[in-house]
Coordinates of C-alpha atoms and ligand atoms in Angstrom, one line a residue:
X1 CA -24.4 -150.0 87.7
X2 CA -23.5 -151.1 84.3
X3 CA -25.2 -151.6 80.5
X4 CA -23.3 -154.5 80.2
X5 CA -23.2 -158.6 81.1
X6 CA -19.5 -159.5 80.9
X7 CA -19.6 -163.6 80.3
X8 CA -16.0 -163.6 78.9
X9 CA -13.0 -161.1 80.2
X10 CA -12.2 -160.2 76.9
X11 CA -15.7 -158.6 76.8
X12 CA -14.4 -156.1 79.1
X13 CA -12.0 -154.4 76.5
X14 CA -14.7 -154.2 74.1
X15 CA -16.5 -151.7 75.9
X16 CA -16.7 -148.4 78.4
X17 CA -18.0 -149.7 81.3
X18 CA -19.6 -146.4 82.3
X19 CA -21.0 -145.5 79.0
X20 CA -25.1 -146.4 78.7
X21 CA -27.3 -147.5 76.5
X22 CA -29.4 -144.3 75.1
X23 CA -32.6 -144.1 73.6
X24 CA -32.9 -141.3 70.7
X25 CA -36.4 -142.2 69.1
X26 CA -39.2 -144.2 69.7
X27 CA -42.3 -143.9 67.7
X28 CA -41.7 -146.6 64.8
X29 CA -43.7 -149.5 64.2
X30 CA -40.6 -152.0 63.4
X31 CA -37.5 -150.1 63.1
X32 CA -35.0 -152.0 61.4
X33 CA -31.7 -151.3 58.4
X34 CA -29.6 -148.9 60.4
X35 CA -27.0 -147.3 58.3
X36 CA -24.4 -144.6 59.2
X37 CA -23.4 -142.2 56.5
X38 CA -20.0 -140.4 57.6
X39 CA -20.4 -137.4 54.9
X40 CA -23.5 -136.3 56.6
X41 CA -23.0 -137.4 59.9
X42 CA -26.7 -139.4 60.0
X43 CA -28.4 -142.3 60.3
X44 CA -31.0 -143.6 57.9
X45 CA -32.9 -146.3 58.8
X46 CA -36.7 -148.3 58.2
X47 CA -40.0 -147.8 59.7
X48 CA -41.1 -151.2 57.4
X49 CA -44.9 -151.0 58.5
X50 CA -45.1 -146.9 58.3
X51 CA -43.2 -147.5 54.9
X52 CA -41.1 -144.7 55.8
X53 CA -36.7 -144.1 55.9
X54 CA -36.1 -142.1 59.6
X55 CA -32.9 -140.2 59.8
X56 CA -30.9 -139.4 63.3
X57 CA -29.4 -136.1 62.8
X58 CA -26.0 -136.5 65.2
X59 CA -24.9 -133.4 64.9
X60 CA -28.0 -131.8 67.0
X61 CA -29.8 -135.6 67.5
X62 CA -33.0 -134.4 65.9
X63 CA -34.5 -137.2 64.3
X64 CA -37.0 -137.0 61.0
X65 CA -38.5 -138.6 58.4
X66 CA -36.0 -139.2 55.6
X67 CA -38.6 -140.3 52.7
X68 CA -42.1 -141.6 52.9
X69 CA -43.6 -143.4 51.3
X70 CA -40.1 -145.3 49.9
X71 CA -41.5 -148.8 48.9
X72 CA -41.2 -150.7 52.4
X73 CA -37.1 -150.7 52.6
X74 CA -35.7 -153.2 55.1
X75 CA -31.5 -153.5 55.3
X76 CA -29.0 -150.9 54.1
X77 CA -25.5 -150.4 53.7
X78 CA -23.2 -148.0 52.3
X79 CA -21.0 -149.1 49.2
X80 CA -17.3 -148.1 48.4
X81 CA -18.4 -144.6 47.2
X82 CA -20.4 -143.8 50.5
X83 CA -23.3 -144.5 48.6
X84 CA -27.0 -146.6 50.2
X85 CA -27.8 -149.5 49.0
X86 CA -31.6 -150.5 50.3
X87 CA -33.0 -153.6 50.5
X88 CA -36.5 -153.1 49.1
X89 CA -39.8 -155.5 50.0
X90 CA -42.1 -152.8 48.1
X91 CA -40.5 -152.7 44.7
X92 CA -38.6 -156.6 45.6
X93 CA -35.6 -154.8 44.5
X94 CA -32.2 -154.0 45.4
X95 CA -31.7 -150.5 44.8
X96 CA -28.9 -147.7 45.3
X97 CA -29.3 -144.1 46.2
X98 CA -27.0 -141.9 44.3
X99 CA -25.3 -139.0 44.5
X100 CA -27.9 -137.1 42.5
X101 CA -31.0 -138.3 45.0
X102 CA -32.3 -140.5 42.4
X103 CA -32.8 -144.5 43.6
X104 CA -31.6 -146.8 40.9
X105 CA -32.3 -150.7 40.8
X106 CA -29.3 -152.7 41.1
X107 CA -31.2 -156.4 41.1
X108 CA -34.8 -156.9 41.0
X109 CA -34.6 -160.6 39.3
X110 CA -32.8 -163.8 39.7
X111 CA -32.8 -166.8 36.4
X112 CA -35.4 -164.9 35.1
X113 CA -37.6 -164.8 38.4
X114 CA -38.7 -161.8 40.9
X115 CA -36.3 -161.8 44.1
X116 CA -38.7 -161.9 47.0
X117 CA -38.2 -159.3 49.0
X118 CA -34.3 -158.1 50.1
X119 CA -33.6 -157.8 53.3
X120 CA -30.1 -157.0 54.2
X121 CA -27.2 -156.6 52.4
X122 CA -23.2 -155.8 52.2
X123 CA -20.6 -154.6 49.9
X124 CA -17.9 -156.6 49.9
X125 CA -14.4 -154.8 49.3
X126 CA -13.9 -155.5 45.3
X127 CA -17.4 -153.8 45.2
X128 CA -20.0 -156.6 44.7
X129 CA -22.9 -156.4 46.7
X130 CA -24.2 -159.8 48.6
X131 CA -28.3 -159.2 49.7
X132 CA -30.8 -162.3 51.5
X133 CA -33.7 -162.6 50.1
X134 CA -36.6 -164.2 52.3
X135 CA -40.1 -163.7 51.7
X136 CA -41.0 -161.6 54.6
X137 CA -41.9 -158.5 52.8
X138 CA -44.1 -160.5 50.8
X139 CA -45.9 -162.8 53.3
X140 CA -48.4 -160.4 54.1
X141 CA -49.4 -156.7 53.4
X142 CA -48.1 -155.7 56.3
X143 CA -44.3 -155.2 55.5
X144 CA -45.1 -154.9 51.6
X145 CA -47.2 -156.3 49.2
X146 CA -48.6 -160.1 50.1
X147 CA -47.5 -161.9 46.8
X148 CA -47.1 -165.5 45.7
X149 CA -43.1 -166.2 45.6
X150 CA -41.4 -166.9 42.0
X151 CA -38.5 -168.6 43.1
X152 CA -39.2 -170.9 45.8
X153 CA -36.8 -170.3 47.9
X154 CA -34.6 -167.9 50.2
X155 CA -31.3 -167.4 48.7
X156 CA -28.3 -165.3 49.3
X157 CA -27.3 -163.8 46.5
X158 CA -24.0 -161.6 44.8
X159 CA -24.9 -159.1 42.9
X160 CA -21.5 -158.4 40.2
X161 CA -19.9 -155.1 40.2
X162 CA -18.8 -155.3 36.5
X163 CA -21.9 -157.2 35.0
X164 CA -24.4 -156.3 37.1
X165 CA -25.1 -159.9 37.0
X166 CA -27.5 -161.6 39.9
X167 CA -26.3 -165.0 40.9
X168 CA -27.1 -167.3 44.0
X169 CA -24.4 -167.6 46.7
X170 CA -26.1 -169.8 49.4
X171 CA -29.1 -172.1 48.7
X172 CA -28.9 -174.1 52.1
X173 CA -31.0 -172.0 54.4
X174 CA -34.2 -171.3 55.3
X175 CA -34.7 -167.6 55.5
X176 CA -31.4 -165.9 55.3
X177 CA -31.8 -162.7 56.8
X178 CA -28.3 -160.6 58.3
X179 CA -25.1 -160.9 56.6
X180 CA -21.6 -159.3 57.2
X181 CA -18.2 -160.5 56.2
X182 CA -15.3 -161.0 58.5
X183 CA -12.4 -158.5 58.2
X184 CA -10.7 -160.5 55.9
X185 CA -13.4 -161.5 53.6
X186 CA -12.9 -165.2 54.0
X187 CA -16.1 -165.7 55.9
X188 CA -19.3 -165.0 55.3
X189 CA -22.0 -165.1 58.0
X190 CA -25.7 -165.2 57.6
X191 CA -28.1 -165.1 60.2
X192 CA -31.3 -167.7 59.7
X193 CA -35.2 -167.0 60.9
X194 CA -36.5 -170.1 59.3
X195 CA -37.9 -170.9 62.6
X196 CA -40.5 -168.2 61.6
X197 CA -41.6 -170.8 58.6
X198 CA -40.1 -174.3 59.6
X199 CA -40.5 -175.4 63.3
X200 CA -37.6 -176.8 64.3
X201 CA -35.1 -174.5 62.2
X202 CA -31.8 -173.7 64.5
X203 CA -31.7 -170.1 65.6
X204 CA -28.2 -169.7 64.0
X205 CA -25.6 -167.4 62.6
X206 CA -24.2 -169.8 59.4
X207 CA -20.3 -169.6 58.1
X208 CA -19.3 -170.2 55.1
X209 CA -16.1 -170.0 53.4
X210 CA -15.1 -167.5 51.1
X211 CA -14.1 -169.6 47.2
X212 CA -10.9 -168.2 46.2
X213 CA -12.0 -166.4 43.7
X214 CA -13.9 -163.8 46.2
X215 CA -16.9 -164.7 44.1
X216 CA -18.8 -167.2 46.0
X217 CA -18.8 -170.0 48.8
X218 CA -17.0 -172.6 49.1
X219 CA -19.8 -175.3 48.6
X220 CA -20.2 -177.5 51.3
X221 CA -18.4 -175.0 53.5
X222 CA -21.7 -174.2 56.0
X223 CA -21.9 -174.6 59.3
X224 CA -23.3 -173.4 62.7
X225 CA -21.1 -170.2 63.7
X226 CA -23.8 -169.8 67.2
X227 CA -27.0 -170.3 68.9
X228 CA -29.2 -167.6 69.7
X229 CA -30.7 -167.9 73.3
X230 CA -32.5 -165.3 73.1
X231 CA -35.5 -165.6 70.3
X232 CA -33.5 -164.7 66.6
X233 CA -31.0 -163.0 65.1
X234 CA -31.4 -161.0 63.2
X235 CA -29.0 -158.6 61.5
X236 CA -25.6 -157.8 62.6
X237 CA -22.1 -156.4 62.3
X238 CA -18.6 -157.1 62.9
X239 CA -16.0 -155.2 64.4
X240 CA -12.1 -155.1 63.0
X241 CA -11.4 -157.9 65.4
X242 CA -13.8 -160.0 64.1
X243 CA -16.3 -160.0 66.8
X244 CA -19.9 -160.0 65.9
X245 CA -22.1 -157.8 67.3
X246 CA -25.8 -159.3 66.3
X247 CA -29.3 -158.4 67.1
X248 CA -31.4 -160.9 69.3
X249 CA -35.0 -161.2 71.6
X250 CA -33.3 -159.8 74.3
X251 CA -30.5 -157.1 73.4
X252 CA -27.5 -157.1 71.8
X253 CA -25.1 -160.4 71.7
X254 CA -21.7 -160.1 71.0
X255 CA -19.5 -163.2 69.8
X256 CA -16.0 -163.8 69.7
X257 CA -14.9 -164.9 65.9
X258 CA -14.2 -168.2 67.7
X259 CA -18.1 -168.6 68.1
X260 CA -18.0 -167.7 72.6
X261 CA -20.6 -165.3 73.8
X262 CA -18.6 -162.6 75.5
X263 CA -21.9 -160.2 76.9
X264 CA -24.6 -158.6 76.1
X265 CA -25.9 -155.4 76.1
X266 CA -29.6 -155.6 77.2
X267 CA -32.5 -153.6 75.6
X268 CA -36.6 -153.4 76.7
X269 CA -37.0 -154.2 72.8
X270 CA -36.9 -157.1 70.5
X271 CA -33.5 -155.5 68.7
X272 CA -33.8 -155.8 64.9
X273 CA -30.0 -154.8 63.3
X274 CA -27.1 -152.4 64.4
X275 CA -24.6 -150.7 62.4
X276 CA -21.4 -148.6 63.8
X277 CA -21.2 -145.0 63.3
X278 CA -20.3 -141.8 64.9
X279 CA -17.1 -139.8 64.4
X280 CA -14.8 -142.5 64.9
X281 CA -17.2 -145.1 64.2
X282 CA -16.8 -146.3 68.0
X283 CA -20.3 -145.6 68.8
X284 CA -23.2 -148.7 67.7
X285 CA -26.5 -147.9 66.7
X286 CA -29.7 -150.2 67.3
X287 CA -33.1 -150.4 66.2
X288 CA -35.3 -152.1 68.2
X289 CA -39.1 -152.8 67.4
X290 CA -40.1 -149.1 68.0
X291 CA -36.9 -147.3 68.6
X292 CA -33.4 -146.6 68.2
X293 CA -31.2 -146.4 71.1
X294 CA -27.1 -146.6 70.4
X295 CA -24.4 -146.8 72.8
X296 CA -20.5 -146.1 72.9
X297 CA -18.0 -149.0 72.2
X298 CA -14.4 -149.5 72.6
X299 CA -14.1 -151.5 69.3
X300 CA -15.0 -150.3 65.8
X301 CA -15.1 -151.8 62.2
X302 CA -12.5 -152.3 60.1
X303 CA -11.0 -149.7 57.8
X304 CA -10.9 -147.3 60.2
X305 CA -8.4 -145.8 62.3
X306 CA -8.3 -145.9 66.3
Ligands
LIG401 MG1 -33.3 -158.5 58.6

């Protein structure tokens, strides 16, 4: 009896064929923004309805609430300095939590106009910060405050580790929502859920070219990475192989960097995000809808050893 569907053989040496899928919390409303912070050996992540930041404990696997109320965060990460950065639909803000507990904004406008509302984000190695911006969180009151958008669109954007500067990266999609680099930075993938808005939108993880400069994408560079066959994806990471391990309708997808479907791991919930964590960062987490399960892996991201 396995956790696993195996539709490519090298699926079989990203795994532990033995090792299951476990479910650590269920109680949320939509869990989503899982992030793993190696210092304190926990995992933060959003209860976007309850407008409240759970955290996993792994050392004894209690699980609490973090911070409540904390303005409706969706997608975190952890910067160069092992810091969170929160993707905000409360305050329509990126923000960071520092070392002294305080949450400070990092981007809350872009040319002049309110971001929508973040929704996942990445720090990118030379420490800029690249965030989606759909207007989820502020579509209704349910996931933040119902508001009329400024921009008029869903952008990616970079955020400038020097300047501090907010400019768009990608203007070509319909709702951006996950985003990760590969291991060498030169591609950038972003998940779309315009489907949600435009009938007909392609339930797609987008590639696009890294420019030279590390600064933006190469315009014109976009195209369909995969398909989702299983309702959207939604956020996602990649191991230090390149593989992608994304959220979907049905489980957990994972994709070779060549774009094949190599197996999924199945899970009784609509799965919103993952992130890696544990000791040697072998072991993935997921939230899913009301819960967060996580399961052991025989991959792990880049930058670390093993
Ligand atoms: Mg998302």
């Amino acid at each position: 009896m396995s956790d696993y569907i195996v539709l490519d053989p090298r699926f079989e040496r990203l795994i532990i064929g033995h090792a299951r899928v476990e479910k650590l919390f269920t109680g949320c409303r939509w869990a989503e923004g899982p992030v793993y912070v190696p210092a304190a050996r926990h995992v933060i992540w959003s209860d976007i309805p309850n407008d409240r930041l759970m955290r996993f404990d792994e050392g004894d696997g209690s699980v609490s609430v973090f911070e409540h109320p904390c303005g409706y965060h969706n997608g975190h990460t952890l910067d160069r300095e092992g810091r969170i950065v929160a993707c905000e639909h409360g305050g329509r803000r990126v923000s960071r939590l520092e070392h002294d507990g305080r949450w400070t904004a990092l981007a809350t406008h872009a040319d002049g106009k309110r971001l929508n509302s973040p929704n996942d984000v990445v720090v990118k190695s030379d420490g800029s910060i690249w965030f989606t911006d759909p207007s989820y969180g502020i579509d209704t009151n349910y996931e933040g405050f119902r508001a009329e958008p400024e921009i008029g669109a869903c952008n990616v954007y970079r955020i400038d580790p020097a300047s501090g500067a907010v400019a768009a990266v990608v203007t070509d999609m319909v709702r951006p929502n996950g985003l990760a680099f590969s291991p060498d930075e030169r591609i950038l993938y972003v998940a779309d859920t315009g489907v949600t808005h435009v009938p007909g939108t392609p339930a797609a993880i987008r590639a696009y070219d890294v420019a030279a400069d590390g600064r933006s994408v190469v315009p014109g560079s976009g195209r369909q990475f995969s398909l989702c066959d299983a309702g959207l994806y939604d956020g996602f990471r990649v191991d230090w192989r390149g593989n992608i391990w994304t959220s979907t309708g049905n489980g957990v997808h994972a994709y070779a960097p060549d774009g094949t479907l190599l197996g999924k791991i199945p899970i009784p919930e609509l799965v919103s995000n993952v992130c890696f964590g544990g000791r040697k960062m072998n072991r993935l987490y997921i939230t899913a809808q009301t819960s967060l399960y996580s399961i052991f892996l025989a991959t792990h991201p880049a930058g670390y050893p093993g």
